[in-house]
Amino acid sequence: GCGQALGNCLPSSEPDGFLVLEAAPDSHKFKLTMFQPTDPPHFYRTVRKEMKLLTTSLPPGIWVRGYEDRMDLYSVMIRGPERTPYEDGLFFFDFQLSADYPRAPPLCHYVTYCSDKLNPNLYEDGKVCVSLLGTWSGKGTEVWTSQSNLLQVIISIQGLILVSEPYFNEAGYERQKGTQQGRENSRMYNEMVVLKLIQAMAKVIQAPPDIFKSEIIHHFHVKAFRQVQRLECWLEISENYNISHPLSPTTPTTFREIHKTDTKVELPEFPLIPASKGFCITLRKTLQQFKAILESVGVSTDHQAPPGFSIADIKIPTTSMTTGNIETRATKVPSVETEEGNIVDGNS
């Protein structure tokens, strides 16, 4: 339950942030897009500078892959930042540098693993709204210039999109900040994010994109235990509160004041708890399915990966070359269902 201390054992070796692989995978969104730089010498000089920057300056929680056969293509994996509803999630993006790069920003495609938007700036069709890409209005340093680079775009996705209250990223919604209505809307949006994130991660672990496969499995070995424990704890607190206060809803701030406990799991700093009844019902079910899927690919949700655990310790499940899906055991696990009905009922 909630009383157990969380070991803070992180692996001694986080997988390499930036690597150049031989060939771009067929699954890359822009693989079939013809590419001819308008000024090749300048383009290749810029790319070499970019690669140097990616080698030395990638922050933790970001992985980038470049390709020898296609200098214009990149694949990116970003881990959801701590203390946000995206914590311990993985997000995937395909980039193509423009023909007149760096004068024009790169193209970016978000690879989605769930129905519905997990964030106002990330669309189901792959569109990413961020001012550096020219897909969102911005000013000053937020706008692309020939001095901008790919690293800045990636960091702005991590820092400006995957935030603790994504509800307010929607155009015009920041006016609700600080209001009771705004707080409740933000809390309900975070409920949706947490649910969709778990459903998306279940799909990722069942069919990890090949180029990041070992990093993804490493991620779940190290993070899944803590993620599941944290959510189960928040669930328990919310359920207990809802049973004992059936008629008096609370705000996250007042809840923090009345909730005195010895839990070792930190309460979320963003609006979420106490969560609605509908959310609790759906999350409990979703977590059971998620745990079953993790177990089926050899990831334990009962204990943390040991200290010093590294990528070399992982036995990667065999995959079928044609589909990239984890076969054999994983196929027998029920897919994670969405039950939006429950959530809606719970909030009405």
XYZ file of N, CA and C in Angstrom, residues 125-221:
291
model
N -3.306 13.647 -35.169
C -2.785 13.462 -36.537
C -1.278 13.726 -36.616
N -0.643 14.031 -35.459
C 0.809 14.197 -35.438
C 1.292 15.628 -35.410
N 0.366 16.574 -35.519
C 0.781 17.986 -35.492
C 1.293 18.361 -34.103
N 2.375 19.131 -34.064
C 2.938 19.608 -32.798
C 2.900 21.129 -32.825
N 2.173 21.724 -31.867
C 2.070 23.184 -31.827
C 3.105 23.759 -30.880
N 4.138 24.327 -31.458
C 5.145 24.994 -30.643
C 5.712 26.127 -31.503
N 5.912 27.308 -30.901
C 6.214 28.492 -31.710
C 7.511 28.359 -32.521
N 8.500 27.622 -32.002
C 9.758 27.464 -32.743
C 9.551 26.777 -34.087
N 8.512 25.933 -34.175
C 8.254 25.226 -35.431
C 7.376 26.050 -36.365
N 6.931 27.208 -35.859
C 6.058 28.037 -36.682
C 4.620 27.550 -36.694
N 4.288 26.596 -35.801
C 2.925 26.058 -35.766
C 2.114 26.696 -34.634
N 2.672 27.702 -33.996
C 2.040 28.350 -32.841
C 2.606 29.760 -32.789
N 1.796 30.732 -32.399
C 2.320 32.104 -32.417
C 3.329 32.306 -31.284
N 4.328 33.107 -31.534
C 5.333 33.355 -30.495
C 6.057 34.655 -30.793
N 6.938 35.058 -29.879
C 7.685 36.294 -30.122
C 9.111 36.139 -29.609
N 9.995 36.997 -30.100
C 11.380 36.995 -29.606
C 12.063 35.659 -29.808
N 12.632 35.116 -28.722
C 13.404 33.870 -28.807
C 12.516 32.663 -29.091
N 11.187 32.863 -29.014
C 10.296 31.717 -29.249
C 10.121 31.439 -30.733
N 10.607 32.355 -31.588
C 10.393 32.197 -33.019
C 11.678 31.707 -33.682
N 11.526 30.831 -34.697
C 12.681 30.258 -35.386
C 13.467 31.326 -36.144
N 14.792 31.309 -35.973
C 15.674 32.131 -36.810
C 16.769 31.205 -37.327
N 17.612 31.690 -38.212
C 18.666 30.804 -38.745
C 19.696 30.460 -37.670
N 19.579 31.076 -36.479
C 20.461 30.717 -35.350
C 19.844 29.610 -34.478
N 18.584 29.282 -34.723
C 17.912 28.257 -33.904
C 18.407 26.869 -34.293
N 18.107 25.890 -33.462
C 18.533 24.525 -33.790
C 17.546 23.478 -33.274
N 17.779 22.252 -33.707
C 16.905 21.125 -33.377
C 16.827 20.899 -31.870
N 17.972 21.022 -31.201
C 18.007 20.809 -29.746
C 17.019 21.744 -29.036
N 16.963 23.017 -29.480
C 16.032 23.966 -28.853
C 14.584 23.516 -29.018
N 14.274 23.005 -30.204
C 12.900 22.541 -30.465
C 12.555 21.390 -29.519
N 13.482 20.434 -29.419
C 13.226 19.251 -28.587
C 13.052 19.664 -27.123
N 13.916 20.561 -26.659
C 13.828 20.999 -25.257
C 12.551 21.790 -25.010
N 12.108 22.551 -26.023
C 10.869 23.300 -25.797
C 9.655 22.381 -25.769
N 9.705 21.261 -26.496
C 8.606 20.283 -26.398
C 8.585 19.717 -24.977
N 9.772 19.360 -24.478
C 9.843 18.787 -23.128
C 9.411 19.791 -22.063
N 9.844 21.044 -22.214
C 9.635 22.020 -21.148
C 8.381 22.868 -21.254
N 7.880 23.099 -22.480
C 6.730 24.001 -22.650
C 5.429 23.255 -22.934
N 5.537 22.004 -23.401
C 4.323 21.232 -23.726
C 3.996 20.244 -22.609
N 5.009 19.487 -22.160
C 4.756 18.449 -21.142
C 4.826 19.078 -19.748
N 3.828 19.887 -19.439
C 3.840 20.705 -18.209
C 2.874 20.139 -17.167
N 2.889 20.746 -15.971
C 2.086 20.183 -14.879
C 0.592 20.481 -15.009
N 0.247 21.582 -15.702
C -1.174 21.861 -15.917
C -1.433 22.125 -17.402
N -1.432 21.053 -18.198
C -1.544 21.211 -19.652
C -2.848 21.865 -20.100
N -3.877 21.802 -19.276
C -5.167 22.398 -19.629
C -4.990 23.858 -20.070
N -4.113 24.563 -19.369
C -3.936 25.993 -19.642
C -3.096 26.264 -20.890
N -2.576 25.186 -21.535
C -1.871 25.365 -22.809
C -2.850 25.662 -23.943
N -4.114 25.351 -23.735
C -5.127 25.616 -24.762
C -5.265 27.130 -24.926
N -5.297 27.580 -26.172
C -5.339 29.026 -26.436
C -6.510 29.682 -25.701
N -6.207 30.741 -24.971
C -7.265 31.494 -24.287
C -7.622 30.977 -22.902
N -7.235 29.747 -22.573
C -7.646 29.164 -21.285
C -6.872 29.722 -20.101
N -5.692 30.316 -20.378
C -4.902 30.807 -19.226
C -5.652 31.899 -18.473
N -6.680 32.483 -19.117
C -7.494 33.480 -18.409
C -8.209 32.871 -17.195
N -8.410 31.537 -17.225
C -9.111 30.879 -16.104
C -8.181 30.598 -14.923
N -6.876 30.819 -15.120
C -5.926 30.498 -14.049
C -6.309 31.202 -12.756
N -6.222 30.475 -11.628
C -6.517 31.096 -10.344
C -8.003 31.103 -10.000
N -8.873 30.707 -10.940
C -10.301 30.654 -10.616
C -10.673 29.240 -10.182
N -11.770 29.127 -9.436
C -12.250 27.814 -8.990
C -12.563 26.940 -10.213
N -13.218 27.548 -11.208
C -13.573 26.813 -12.429
C -12.318 26.325 -13.152
N -11.319 27.202 -13.230
C -10.060 26.841 -13.895
C -9.370 25.681 -13.190
N -9.384 25.715 -11.849
C -8.741 24.637 -11.079
C -9.427 23.304 -11.329
N -10.762 23.331 -11.330
C -11.510 22.082 -11.525
C -11.333 21.557 -12.954
N -11.359 22.465 -13.930
C -11.140 22.045 -15.324
C -9.751 21.441 -15.498
N -8.767 22.064 -14.845
C -7.390 21.587 -14.933
C -7.280 20.195 -14.292
N -7.955 20.014 -13.157
C -7.917 18.713 -12.474
C -8.528 17.619 -13.355
N -9.691 17.949 -13.979
C -10.344 16.960 -14.828
C -9.501 16.631 -16.059
N -8.817 17.641 -16.578
C -7.941 17.408 -17.738
C -6.792 16.475 -17.323
N -6.238 16.712 -16.132
C -5.145 15.860 -15.647
C -5.596 14.420 -15.428
N -6.847 14.234 -15.000
C -7.376 12.868 -14.871
C -7.302 12.163 -16.224
N -7.761 12.873 -17.263
C -7.750 12.291 -18.604
C -6.313 11.969 -19.039
N -5.378 12.889 -18.746
C -3.979 12.679 -19.140
C -3.414 11.422 -18.476
N -3.624 11.286 -17.170
C -3.059 10.146 -16.434
C -3.601 8.824 -16.995
N -4.900 8.781 -17.260
C -5.505 7.556 -17.807
C -4.969 7.241 -19.197
N -4.997 8.253 -20.068
C -4.564 8.039 -21.447
C -3.087 7.659 -21.496
N -2.305 8.233 -20.573
C -0.871 7.953 -20.556
C -0.615 6.469 -20.264
N -1.322 5.938 -19.271
C -1.139 4.518 -18.933
C -1.577 3.634 -20.104
N -2.688 4.003 -20.738
C -3.163 3.222 -21.881
C -2.148 3.280 -23.031
N -1.580 4.471 -23.245
C -0.585 4.617 -24.307
C 0.682 3.822 -23.994
N 1.124 3.848 -22.721
C 2.352 3.131 -22.355
C 2.178 1.612 -22.482
N 0.959 1.134 -22.258
C 0.696 -0.296 -22.454
C 0.917 -0.660 -23.920
N 0.507 0.231 -24.816
C 0.708 -0.033 -26.252
C 2.187 0.047 -26.614
N 2.890 1.011 -26.015
C 4.320 1.178 -26.319
C 5.105 -0.071 -25.922
N 4.837 -0.605 -24.728
C 5.614 -1.760 -24.255
C 5.272 -3.015 -25.074
N 4.065 -3.052 -25.634
C 3.702 -4.222 -26.455
C 4.298 -4.149 -27.856
N 4.455 -2.937 -28.380
C 5.018 -2.793 -29.729
C 5.995 -1.628 -29.761
N 7.135 -1.786 -29.083
C 8.072 -0.650 -29.015
C 8.678 -0.376 -30.384
N 8.832 0.915 -30.746
C 9.510 1.207 -32.012
C 10.934 0.639 -31.968
N 11.311 -0.073 -33.028
C 12.574 -0.819 -33.039
C 13.788 -0.031 -32.618
N 13.927 1.217 -33.115
C 15.185 1.916 -32.858
C 15.371 2.283 -31.392
N 14.262 2.375 -30.637
C 14.399 2.718 -29.213
C 14.062 1.520 -28.311
N 13.973 0.335 -28.908
C 13.436 -0.799 -28.144
C 14.181 -1.056 -26.833
N 15.505 -1.141 -26.889
C 16.222 -1.475 -25.646
C 16.097 -0.345 -24.621
N 16.072 0.922 -25.103
C 15.914 2.053 -24.174
C 14.528 2.041 -23.529
N 13.524 1.639 -24.307
C 12.153 1.591 -23.781
C 12.038 0.506 -22.711
N 12.583 -0.654 -23.008
C 12.494 -1.751 -22.038
C 13.281 -1.393 -20.778
N 14.430 -0.756 -20.964
C 15.212 -0.272 -19.822
C 14.367 0.692 -18.983
N 13.700 1.613 -19.667
C 12.855 2.600 -18.981
C 11.813 1.912 -18.104
N 11.116 0.941 -18.654
C 10.063 0.285 -17.871
C 10.636 -0.545 -16.712
N 11.775 -1.181 -16.939
C 12.415 -1.928 -15.845
C 12.739 -1.002 -14.671
